[in-house]
Amino acid sequence: MKVLIARVDGHRTCGPCAGHPDPYACPRCAAASSPLTGDFCDRCAVADHLTVFISALPPEPAAQLGPLQQALLTAESPRTVLTWLRNSKSARLLRDIAACGRVLTHTDLDALAISMGRGGAQSTDYLRSLLVAYGILPARDEYLASIERHLARTLQRHPQYAPLLRPYVRWSVLPRARRRAARSPSTRGRTHWAATRMNAAVDFLQHLTVLGVSLDKATQHQVDQWLAGGPTTRYEMRDFLVWATRRGHCTELTVPHRSKAEPELLDEDTHWDLLQQCLLDEELPLDVRVAGSLLLLFGQHLSRIVTLTTAHLDTTDDRTTLRLDDTPIHLPDPLERLLRCLAEQQLQHGWAATSSSWLFPGARPGTHRSTGPLSRALATYGISVRPSRATALIQLAQDMPPAVLAPLLGMHVITAQAWRRRTGTDWTAYLLARRRAPHPTCSDRFSGETRHPLG
């Protein structure tokens, strides 16, 4: 690519084609010089930056960062790489850590994230994901690691609660989080689940400190008074008190379960119209169409949808099935085509794109998308997550017994039984109030030969 600085026969052309030297050409490779440097092109400027950076390192860190150097040199957008190297906080962190002269480890980055606070932790997390994506650091479950970092930050602020809080997290919270991670990939919600329980426990212990009472002397009246004086998130302290009671740290104290409001539903026509829009409207973004279809058809949590990979899709005899648990689901033709397109497009995401199997890749290399941005994208097109999911599960629970529904959708059989009870008791008024028009099928709603996805 060259800068057009001349005209030949009335057409704009570059200097060499017009018989003149190009003053904007890179002296090294003759490509267009970069506006960021003024002399060399973007790719040559990236090479110079990396050469200076790597040459200043001891042999072991320099060899460790070799794959990253090669990836940056061959990136599709060298200008983006150059901007990252010159201005990014995560790039400055990499230079500072590597300059210490030892091989980088997760432990170094963990200590740095804790010392820098929440803002610095974001830069550290991006740098870590980049190093993991290119094989410089081993892969690990970052959401489980973030639980331990949250514990470390909490104990820095409240070291007096370490004798209670550390064993509670180590022997109660983390083991359950690991068991769940063994069944399905972790999401940010799992970190939030653990952090909420830790924060509630600390808040209650602080309340007792203000009262001048230790945990073993706390009374049920003090617990009830504290619960009534704050937000409902205080009820998450129940988990800590159950653990403390079993370990003999306090008398038997009770925190009731928070009552769950009955889910809001979509009316039948709205539900099927939204599903038809997701499957057939080509003006919608592809990720919105796929996520909306999985939400409206199968009632999947967004936390499950964003962790889907190409391994969940099986193609045999030109037909694609989806596995949400152990049972393959035959998909309607429109959704089958959408999933195939999404699987083909998921490889390239930004200058730091790596080989990844996520159907919904995240902004950081090697990570899946967060549920928050996806939820907002769905809401932009009129798809409310909770009502859509509840409506889909209500309709599925009407048609299938819990023993069939649970392994099909990857939910516990007790959860499937709860949805079944809603269709038979809690939702009697709703069922009677529905229009008495015949229940629509996929064949009624969609063009082409389709069938009910679970039929």
Short mmCIF file of C-alpha atoms in Angstrom, two decimals:
data_model
loop_
_atom_site.label_atom_id
_atom_site.label_comp_id
_atom_site.label_asym_id
_atom_site.label_seq_id
_atom_site.Cartn_x
_atom_site.Cartn_y
_atom_site.Cartn_z
CA MET A 1 0.00 0.00 0.00
CA LYS A 2 1.42 3.38 -1.04
CA VAL A 3 0.33 6.97 -0.56
CA LEU A 4 -1.30 8.55 -3.66
CA ILE A 5 0.64 11.79 -4.17
CA ALA A 6 0.50 12.30 -7.96
CA ARG A 7 -1.83 12.18 -10.95
CA VAL A 8 -1.45 10.34 -14.26
CA ASP A 9 -4.04 11.01 -16.98
CA GLY A 10 -6.27 12.61 -14.40
CA HIS A 11 -6.14 9.63 -12.01
CA ARG A 12 -4.53 9.64 -8.58
CA THR A 13 -1.47 7.42 -8.30
CA CYS A 14 1.55 6.84 -6.09
CA GLY A 15 4.94 8.52 -6.53
CA PRO A 16 6.87 5.56 -8.06
CA CYS A 17 4.14 4.99 -10.68
CA ALA A 18 4.37 8.68 -11.62
CA GLY A 19 8.15 8.53 -11.88
CA HIS A 20 8.89 10.28 -8.59
CA PRO A 21 10.26 8.96 -5.30
CA ASP A 22 7.65 8.42 -2.61
CA PRO A 23 8.39 10.70 0.38
CA TYR A 24 5.91 8.75 2.50
CA ALA A 25 7.42 5.30 1.88
CA CYS A 26 9.01 3.27 4.64
CA PRO A 27 12.78 3.26 3.97
CA ARG A 28 12.99 -0.39 5.03
CA CYS A 29 10.15 -2.11 3.14
CA ALA A 30 8.73 0.69 0.91
CA ALA A 31 5.26 0.36 2.43
CA ALA A 32 3.36 3.47 3.52
CA SER A 33 4.92 5.07 6.56
CA SER A 34 2.92 5.15 9.76
CA PRO A 35 1.31 8.40 11.00
CA LEU A 36 2.22 7.19 14.51
CA THR A 37 5.97 7.20 13.81
CA GLY A 38 6.40 9.39 10.71
CA ASP A 39 9.34 7.34 9.37
CA PHE A 40 8.71 3.61 9.24
CA CYS A 41 5.53 1.66 8.48
CA ASP A 42 3.45 0.15 11.28
CA ARG A 43 4.88 -3.35 10.92
CA CYS A 44 8.50 -2.20 10.89
CA ALA A 45 7.79 0.04 13.90
CA VAL A 46 6.35 -2.96 15.75
CA ALA A 47 9.46 -4.97 14.89
CA ASP A 48 11.71 -2.19 16.24
CA HIS A 49 9.72 -1.93 19.48
CA LEU A 50 9.87 -5.68 20.04
CA THR A 51 13.57 -5.88 19.19
CA VAL A 52 14.43 -3.23 21.77
CA PHE A 53 12.13 -4.85 24.34
CA ILE A 54 13.35 -8.44 23.89
CA SER A 55 17.05 -7.52 23.60
CA ALA A 56 16.91 -5.83 27.00
CA LEU A 57 15.68 -9.01 28.73
CA PRO A 58 17.74 -11.81 30.26
CA PRO A 59 17.87 -15.02 28.17
CA GLU A 60 15.15 -16.99 30.00
CA PRO A 61 12.39 -14.32 29.91
CA ALA A 62 13.33 -13.49 26.32
CA ALA A 63 12.94 -17.13 25.27
CA GLN A 64 9.66 -17.42 27.18
CA LEU A 65 8.15 -14.44 25.35
CA GLY A 66 9.24 -15.68 21.92
CA PRO A 67 5.75 -16.96 20.87
CA LEU A 68 4.18 -13.64 21.81
CA GLN A 69 6.82 -11.73 19.85
CA GLN A 70 6.14 -13.84 16.75
CA ALA A 71 2.38 -13.40 17.11
CA LEU A 72 2.69 -9.62 17.37
CA LEU A 73 5.01 -9.45 14.37
CA THR A 74 2.55 -11.33 12.16
CA ALA A 75 -0.68 -9.78 13.49
CA GLU A 76 -3.25 -8.80 10.87
CA SER A 77 -3.47 -5.22 12.18
CA PRO A 78 0.07 -3.96 13.00
CA ARG A 79 -1.19 -0.45 13.80
CA THR A 80 -3.38 -1.82 16.59
CA VAL A 81 -0.38 -3.75 17.92
CA LEU A 82 1.77 -0.62 17.74
CA THR A 83 -0.82 1.37 19.66
CA TRP A 84 -0.99 -1.39 22.28
CA LEU A 85 2.79 -1.50 22.67
CA ARG A 86 3.09 2.28 23.02
CA ASN A 87 0.01 3.18 25.09
CA SER A 88 -1.46 0.12 26.80
CA LYS A 89 -1.11 -0.30 30.54
CA SER A 90 -0.95 -4.07 30.13
CA ALA A 91 2.05 -3.69 27.78
CA ARG A 92 3.82 -1.53 30.38
CA LEU A 93 3.09 -4.18 33.00
CA LEU A 94 4.65 -6.82 30.76
CA ARG A 95 7.81 -4.75 30.35
CA ASP A 96 8.07 -4.10 34.09
CA ILE A 97 7.54 -7.73 35.09
CA ALA A 98 9.85 -9.17 32.43
CA ALA A 99 12.56 -6.68 33.40
CA CYS A 100 12.81 -8.38 36.80
CA GLY A 101 14.87 -11.06 35.09
CA ARG A 102 12.93 -14.22 35.92
CA VAL A 103 10.42 -16.39 34.09
CA LEU A 104 6.84 -15.12 34.37
CA THR A 105 4.35 -17.14 36.45
CA HIS A 106 0.71 -16.88 37.47
CA THR A 107 1.89 -16.17 41.01
CA ASP A 108 3.68 -12.99 39.88
CA LEU A 109 0.55 -11.75 38.12
CA ASP A 110 -1.67 -12.66 41.10
CA ALA A 111 0.50 -10.66 43.47
CA LEU A 112 0.50 -7.74 41.06
CA ALA A 113 -3.30 -7.84 40.66
CA ILE A 114 -3.83 -7.81 44.43
CA SER A 115 -1.41 -4.92 44.96
CA MET A 116 -2.87 -2.77 42.15
CA GLY A 117 -6.50 -2.96 43.21
CA ARG A 118 -9.55 -3.39 40.99
CA GLY A 119 -8.49 -0.99 38.20
CA GLY A 120 -5.03 -2.51 37.83
CA ALA A 121 -6.46 -6.02 38.02
CA GLN A 122 -8.23 -5.48 34.70
CA SER A 123 -4.96 -4.75 32.93
CA THR A 124 -3.36 -7.71 34.64
CA ASP A 125 -6.21 -10.00 33.60
CA TYR A 126 -5.88 -8.92 29.97
CA LEU A 127 -2.13 -9.51 30.02
CA ARG A 128 -2.63 -12.92 31.63
CA SER A 129 -5.20 -13.99 29.02
CA LEU A 130 -2.81 -12.92 26.26
CA LEU A 131 0.05 -14.95 27.75
CA VAL A 132 -2.19 -17.99 28.25
CA ALA A 133 -3.63 -17.76 24.73
CA TYR A 134 -0.15 -17.98 23.18
CA GLY A 135 1.06 -20.78 25.46
CA ILE A 136 3.45 -18.67 27.54
CA LEU A 137 1.55 -19.43 30.77
CA PRO A 138 -0.44 -22.62 31.44
CA ALA A 139 -4.21 -22.41 31.24
CA ARG A 140 -6.18 -22.34 34.48
CA ASP A 141 -9.68 -21.46 35.67
CA GLU A 142 -9.38 -17.72 36.17
CA TYR A 143 -12.76 -17.40 37.85
CA LEU A 144 -11.68 -19.83 40.59
CA ALA A 145 -8.40 -17.95 40.92
CA SER A 146 -10.29 -14.65 41.24
CA ILE A 147 -12.13 -16.10 44.27
CA GLU A 148 -8.79 -16.60 46.00
CA ARG A 149 -7.65 -13.11 45.02
CA HIS A 150 -10.85 -11.65 46.46
CA LEU A 151 -10.17 -13.53 49.69
CA ALA A 152 -6.62 -12.15 49.80
CA ARG A 153 -7.83 -8.57 49.26
CA THR A 154 -10.52 -8.99 51.91
CA LEU A 155 -8.05 -10.30 54.48
CA GLN A 156 -5.71 -7.39 53.73
CA ARG A 157 -8.50 -5.01 54.77
CA HIS A 158 -9.78 -7.16 57.68
CA PRO A 159 -6.93 -9.33 58.98
CA GLN A 160 -8.74 -9.80 62.32
CA TYR A 161 -11.32 -12.06 60.62
CA ALA A 162 -8.74 -14.38 59.00
CA PRO A 163 -9.17 -17.24 61.58
CA LEU A 164 -12.82 -17.57 60.51
CA LEU A 165 -12.92 -16.32 56.95
CA ARG A 166 -9.93 -18.20 55.53
CA PRO A 167 -11.06 -21.71 56.58
CA TYR A 168 -14.64 -20.90 55.53
CA VAL A 169 -13.52 -20.05 51.99
CA ARG A 170 -10.87 -22.78 51.77
CA TRP A 171 -13.04 -25.66 53.01
CA SER A 172 -16.55 -24.59 52.05
CA VAL A 173 -16.76 -22.01 49.26
CA LEU A 174 -13.85 -23.09 47.05
CA PRO A 175 -14.60 -26.85 47.08
CA ARG A 176 -18.16 -26.21 45.88
CA ALA A 177 -16.93 -23.82 43.21
CA ARG A 178 -14.43 -26.45 42.01
CA ARG A 179 -17.10 -29.15 41.86
CA ARG A 180 -19.27 -26.89 39.73
CA ALA A 181 -16.31 -26.01 37.52
CA ALA A 182 -15.73 -29.72 36.93
CA ARG A 183 -19.27 -30.01 35.53
CA SER A 184 -19.35 -26.84 33.42
CA PRO A 185 -16.99 -23.97 32.52
CA SER A 186 -16.83 -21.19 35.08
CA THR A 187 -18.33 -17.76 34.46
CA ARG A 188 -18.17 -14.40 36.19
CA GLY A 189 -21.33 -15.33 38.05
CA ARG A 190 -19.44 -17.99 39.99
CA THR A 191 -16.98 -15.38 41.23
CA HIS A 192 -19.88 -13.11 42.18
CA TRP A 193 -21.54 -16.00 44.04
CA ALA A 194 -18.44 -16.53 46.18
CA ALA A 195 -17.64 -12.84 46.68
CA THR A 196 -21.18 -12.09 47.84
CA ARG A 197 -20.92 -14.74 50.56
CA MET A 198 -17.53 -13.51 51.70
CA ASN A 199 -18.71 -9.90 51.83
CA ALA A 200 -21.87 -10.82 53.75
CA ALA A 201 -19.82 -12.76 56.30
CA VAL A 202 -17.43 -9.82 56.80
CA ASP A 203 -20.32 -7.36 57.14
CA PHE A 204 -21.93 -9.48 59.84
CA LEU A 205 -18.67 -9.92 61.73
CA GLN A 206 -18.16 -6.16 61.60
CA HIS A 207 -21.68 -5.68 62.97
CA LEU A 208 -20.85 -7.97 65.88
CA THR A 209 -17.60 -6.07 66.48
CA VAL A 210 -19.52 -2.80 66.76
CA LEU A 211 -21.84 -4.46 69.30
CA GLY A 212 -18.83 -5.78 71.23
CA VAL A 213 -19.96 -9.37 70.76
CA SER A 214 -17.92 -12.32 69.46
CA LEU A 215 -19.42 -14.82 67.03
CA ASP A 216 -19.77 -17.58 69.64
CA LYS A 217 -21.86 -15.21 71.81
CA ALA A 218 -24.13 -13.93 69.02
CA THR A 219 -27.89 -14.36 69.50
CA GLN A 220 -30.73 -14.97 67.09
CA HIS A 221 -32.15 -11.54 67.92
CA GLN A 222 -28.92 -9.87 66.79
CA VAL A 223 -28.98 -11.87 63.54
CA ASP A 224 -32.61 -10.92 62.82
CA GLN A 225 -31.95 -7.28 63.64
CA TRP A 226 -29.00 -7.16 61.25
CA LEU A 227 -30.96 -8.86 58.44
CA ALA A 228 -33.86 -6.43 58.81
CA GLY A 229 -31.62 -3.36 58.69
CA GLY A 230 -30.08 -3.79 55.24
CA PRO A 231 -30.47 -5.11 51.70
CA THR A 232 -31.58 -8.63 50.89
CA THR A 233 -28.01 -9.61 49.96
CA ARG A 234 -27.41 -9.93 53.69
CA TYR A 235 -29.31 -13.21 53.55
CA GLU A 236 -26.33 -14.71 51.73
CA MET A 237 -24.70 -14.75 55.17
CA ARG A 238 -26.77 -17.89 55.82
CA ASP A 239 -24.08 -19.99 54.12
CA PHE A 240 -21.40 -18.72 56.49
CA LEU A 241 -23.55 -19.30 59.61
CA VAL A 242 -24.37 -22.86 58.55
CA TRP A 243 -20.66 -23.57 58.19
CA ALA A 244 -19.81 -21.83 61.48
CA THR A 245 -22.51 -23.77 63.36
CA ARG A 246 -21.28 -27.12 62.05
CA ARG A 247 -17.72 -26.26 63.07
CA GLY A 248 -18.77 -25.17 66.56
CA HIS A 249 -17.87 -21.51 66.10
CA CYS A 250 -21.34 -20.30 67.15
CA THR A 251 -24.63 -21.53 68.55
CA GLU A 252 -27.35 -22.62 66.14
CA LEU A 253 -28.45 -19.45 64.39
CA THR A 254 -31.06 -19.34 61.65
CA VAL A 255 -31.17 -17.25 58.49
CA PRO A 256 -34.25 -18.04 56.39
CA HIS A 257 -34.02 -18.69 52.68
CA ARG A 258 -34.98 -15.69 50.58
CA SER A 259 -38.32 -16.28 48.93
CA LYS A 260 -38.16 -16.25 45.16
CA ALA A 261 -40.77 -14.33 43.23
CA GLU A 262 -42.64 -16.22 40.56
CA PRO A 263 -41.04 -15.55 37.18
CA GLU A 264 -42.62 -13.15 34.74
CA LEU A 265 -43.81 -14.73 31.50
CA LEU A 266 -44.22 -13.62 27.92
CA ASP A 267 -47.56 -14.13 26.25
CA GLU A 268 -47.57 -16.90 23.71
CA ASP A 269 -47.72 -14.72 20.59
CA THR A 270 -44.85 -12.49 21.76
CA HIS A 271 -42.74 -15.54 22.56
CA TRP A 272 -43.15 -17.11 19.13
CA ASP A 273 -42.80 -13.79 17.31
CA LEU A 274 -39.46 -13.15 19.02
CA LEU A 275 -38.31 -16.67 18.18
CA GLN A 276 -39.30 -16.22 14.55
CA GLN A 277 -37.40 -12.91 14.48
CA CYS A 278 -34.24 -14.56 15.83
CA LEU A 279 -34.40 -17.43 13.37
CA LEU A 280 -35.38 -15.55 10.21
CA ASP A 281 -34.47 -11.84 10.51
CA GLU A 282 -31.12 -11.43 8.77
CA GLU A 283 -30.78 -7.81 9.93
CA LEU A 284 -30.11 -8.94 13.50
CA PRO A 285 -26.49 -9.66 14.53
CA LEU A 286 -25.62 -13.33 14.28
CA ASP A 287 -24.70 -13.69 17.96
CA VAL A 288 -28.03 -12.15 19.01
CA ARG A 289 -29.94 -14.51 16.72
CA VAL A 290 -28.22 -17.62 18.06
CA ALA A 291 -28.34 -16.62 21.74
CA GLY A 292 -31.97 -15.50 21.44
CA SER A 293 -32.98 -18.75 19.76
CA LEU A 294 -31.30 -20.90 22.43
CA LEU A 295 -32.95 -18.78 25.11
CA LEU A 296 -36.44 -18.85 23.60
CA LEU A 297 -36.37 -22.50 22.51
CA PHE A 298 -34.50 -24.25 25.31
CA GLY A 299 -34.67 -21.83 28.24
CA GLN A 300 -30.89 -21.82 28.72
CA HIS A 301 -29.17 -19.49 31.17
CA LEU A 302 -26.95 -16.96 29.45
CA SER A 303 -24.11 -18.31 31.59
CA ARG A 304 -24.60 -21.66 29.83
CA ILE A 305 -24.99 -20.12 26.39
CA VAL A 306 -21.72 -18.12 26.50
CA THR A 307 -19.76 -21.25 27.48
CA LEU A 308 -20.91 -23.30 24.48
CA THR A 309 -18.09 -24.49 22.25
CA THR A 310 -17.84 -26.16 18.87
CA ALA A 311 -17.57 -29.46 20.78
CA HIS A 312 -21.27 -29.11 21.70
CA LEU A 313 -22.16 -29.41 18.00
CA ASP A 314 -22.17 -32.79 16.25
CA THR A 315 -22.55 -33.04 12.49
CA THR A 316 -23.53 -36.38 10.95
CA ASP A 317 -25.13 -37.00 7.54
CA ASP A 318 -25.27 -33.23 6.90
CA ARG A 319 -27.35 -32.73 10.04
CA THR A 320 -26.14 -30.80 13.09
CA THR A 321 -27.25 -31.68 16.61
CA LEU A 322 -26.66 -29.72 19.80
CA ARG A 323 -25.68 -31.28 23.13
CA LEU A 324 -26.66 -29.28 26.18
CA ASP A 325 -26.01 -32.33 28.37
CA ASP A 326 -25.90 -36.00 27.36
CA THR A 327 -28.79 -36.11 24.89
CA PRO A 328 -28.32 -34.70 21.36
CA ILE A 329 -31.07 -32.31 20.25
CA HIS A 330 -32.18 -32.21 16.62
CA LEU A 331 -32.41 -28.57 15.64
CA PRO A 332 -34.86 -26.82 13.33
CA ASP A 333 -33.26 -25.96 10.01
CA PRO A 334 -32.94 -22.17 10.61
CA LEU A 335 -31.16 -22.63 13.95
CA GLU A 336 -28.93 -25.34 12.51
CA ARG A 337 -27.73 -22.97 9.80
CA LEU A 338 -27.17 -20.17 12.31
CA LEU A 339 -25.03 -22.35 14.57
CA ARG A 340 -22.94 -23.49 11.64
CA CYS A 341 -22.31 -19.90 10.57
CA LEU A 342 -21.42 -18.88 14.13
CA ALA A 343 -18.98 -21.78 14.46
CA GLU A 344 -17.25 -20.70 11.23
CA GLN A 345 -16.97 -17.06 12.30
CA GLN A 346 -15.73 -17.51 15.86
CA LEU A 347 -12.01 -17.84 15.04
CA GLN A 348 -11.07 -14.21 14.27
CA HIS A 349 -11.58 -11.67 17.04
CA GLY A 350 -9.22 -8.72 17.12
CA TRP A 351 -5.45 -8.52 16.67
CA ALA A 352 -4.88 -11.03 19.48
CA ALA A 353 -7.16 -13.68 17.95
CA THR A 354 -6.08 -17.25 18.68
CA SER A 355 -7.45 -20.66 17.89
CA SER A 356 -10.45 -20.90 20.20
CA SER A 357 -13.49 -23.15 20.30
CA TRP A 358 -15.90 -20.74 22.03
CA LEU A 359 -19.04 -20.03 20.02
CA PHE A 360 -19.18 -16.64 21.77
CA PRO A 361 -15.52 -15.49 22.11
CA GLY A 362 -14.78 -12.73 24.59
CA ALA A 363 -12.79 -9.52 24.24
CA ARG A 364 -9.77 -11.05 25.97
CA PRO A 365 -7.85 -13.72 24.04
CA GLY A 366 -8.93 -17.28 24.78
CA THR A 367 -11.97 -16.29 26.87
CA HIS A 368 -15.69 -16.56 26.29
CA ARG A 369 -18.04 -13.60 26.23
CA SER A 370 -19.49 -12.19 29.45
CA THR A 371 -23.21 -12.50 30.10
CA GLY A 372 -23.72 -8.76 30.76
CA PRO A 373 -22.91 -7.47 27.26
CA LEU A 374 -24.87 -10.32 25.68
CA SER A 375 -27.90 -9.59 27.87
CA ARG A 376 -27.78 -5.91 26.87
CA ALA A 377 -27.49 -6.86 23.19
CA LEU A 378 -30.59 -9.06 23.48
CA ALA A 379 -32.50 -6.31 25.29
CA THR A 380 -31.69 -3.91 22.45
CA TYR A 381 -33.83 -6.10 20.18
CA GLY A 382 -36.65 -6.55 22.67
CA ILE A 383 -35.61 -9.91 24.14
CA SER A 384 -35.86 -9.87 27.95
CA VAL A 385 -33.78 -12.71 29.35
CA ARG A 386 -35.74 -13.83 32.41
CA PRO A 387 -39.27 -13.76 30.93
CA SER A 388 -38.02 -15.46 27.75
CA ARG A 389 -36.29 -18.23 29.66
CA ALA A 390 -39.23 -18.80 32.01
CA THR A 391 -41.71 -19.00 29.13
CA ALA A 392 -39.57 -21.52 27.26
CA LEU A 393 -39.18 -23.74 30.33
CA ILE A 394 -42.89 -23.57 31.13
CA GLN A 395 -43.78 -24.74 27.64
CA LEU A 396 -41.18 -27.53 27.70
CA ALA A 397 -42.27 -28.69 31.16
CA GLN A 398 -45.85 -28.98 29.88
CA ASP A 399 -44.79 -31.36 27.13
CA MET A 400 -42.17 -33.55 28.84
CA PRO A 401 -41.78 -35.30 32.20
CA PRO A 402 -38.91 -34.09 34.43
CA ALA A 403 -36.94 -37.31 33.92
CA VAL A 404 -36.74 -36.54 30.19
CA LEU A 405 -36.41 -32.76 30.41
CA ALA A 406 -33.52 -32.71 32.93
CA PRO A 407 -30.90 -34.66 30.91
CA LEU A 408 -32.01 -32.95 27.72
CA LEU A 409 -31.38 -29.40 28.96
CA GLY A 410 -28.58 -30.12 31.43
CA MET A 411 -30.56 -29.23 34.57
CA HIS A 412 -31.01 -31.12 37.83
CA VAL A 413 -34.10 -33.31 37.96
CA ILE A 414 -35.31 -31.43 41.06
CA THR A 415 -35.22 -28.20 39.05
CA ALA A 416 -37.17 -29.86 36.25
CA GLN A 417 -39.73 -31.07 38.79
CA ALA A 418 -40.10 -27.51 40.11
CA TRP A 419 -40.89 -26.23 36.62
CA ARG A 420 -43.36 -29.07 36.16
CA ARG A 421 -45.13 -28.10 39.39
CA ARG A 422 -45.42 -24.53 38.14
CA THR A 423 -47.26 -25.70 35.05
CA GLY A 424 -49.70 -27.77 37.10
CA THR A 425 -50.37 -25.51 40.08
CA ASP A 426 -48.73 -22.11 40.22
CA TRP A 427 -49.60 -21.31 36.61
CA THR A 428 -53.19 -22.55 36.55
CA ALA A 429 -54.56 -19.01 36.23
CA TYR A 430 -52.09 -18.24 33.48
CA LEU A 431 -52.99 -21.36 31.52
CA LEU A 432 -56.73 -20.64 31.77
CA ALA A 433 -56.20 -17.04 30.66
CA ARG A 434 -54.29 -17.92 27.51
CA ARG A 435 -55.97 -17.65 24.20
CA ARG A 436 -57.72 -20.81 23.11
CA ALA A 437 -56.07 -20.72 19.69
CA PRO A 438 -54.25 -23.94 18.72
CA HIS A 439 -50.69 -24.20 19.97
CA PRO A 440 -48.30 -23.06 17.20
CA THR A 441 -45.63 -25.37 15.92
CA CYS A 442 -42.36 -24.64 14.20
CA SER A 443 -43.96 -25.64 10.90
CA ASP A 444 -46.68 -23.03 11.40
CA ARG A 445 -44.22 -20.27 12.24
CA PHE A 446 -41.25 -20.84 9.99
CA SER A 447 -40.90 -21.21 6.26
CA GLY A 448 -39.35 -24.40 4.97
CA GLU A 449 -39.51 -27.92 6.32
CA THR A 450 -39.06 -27.71 10.10
CA ARG A 451 -40.22 -29.59 13.14
CA HIS A 452 -40.38 -29.02 16.84
CA PRO A 453 -36.78 -29.02 18.07
CA LEU A 454 -37.50 -31.52 20.84
CA GLY A 455 -40.03 -33.59 18.95
#
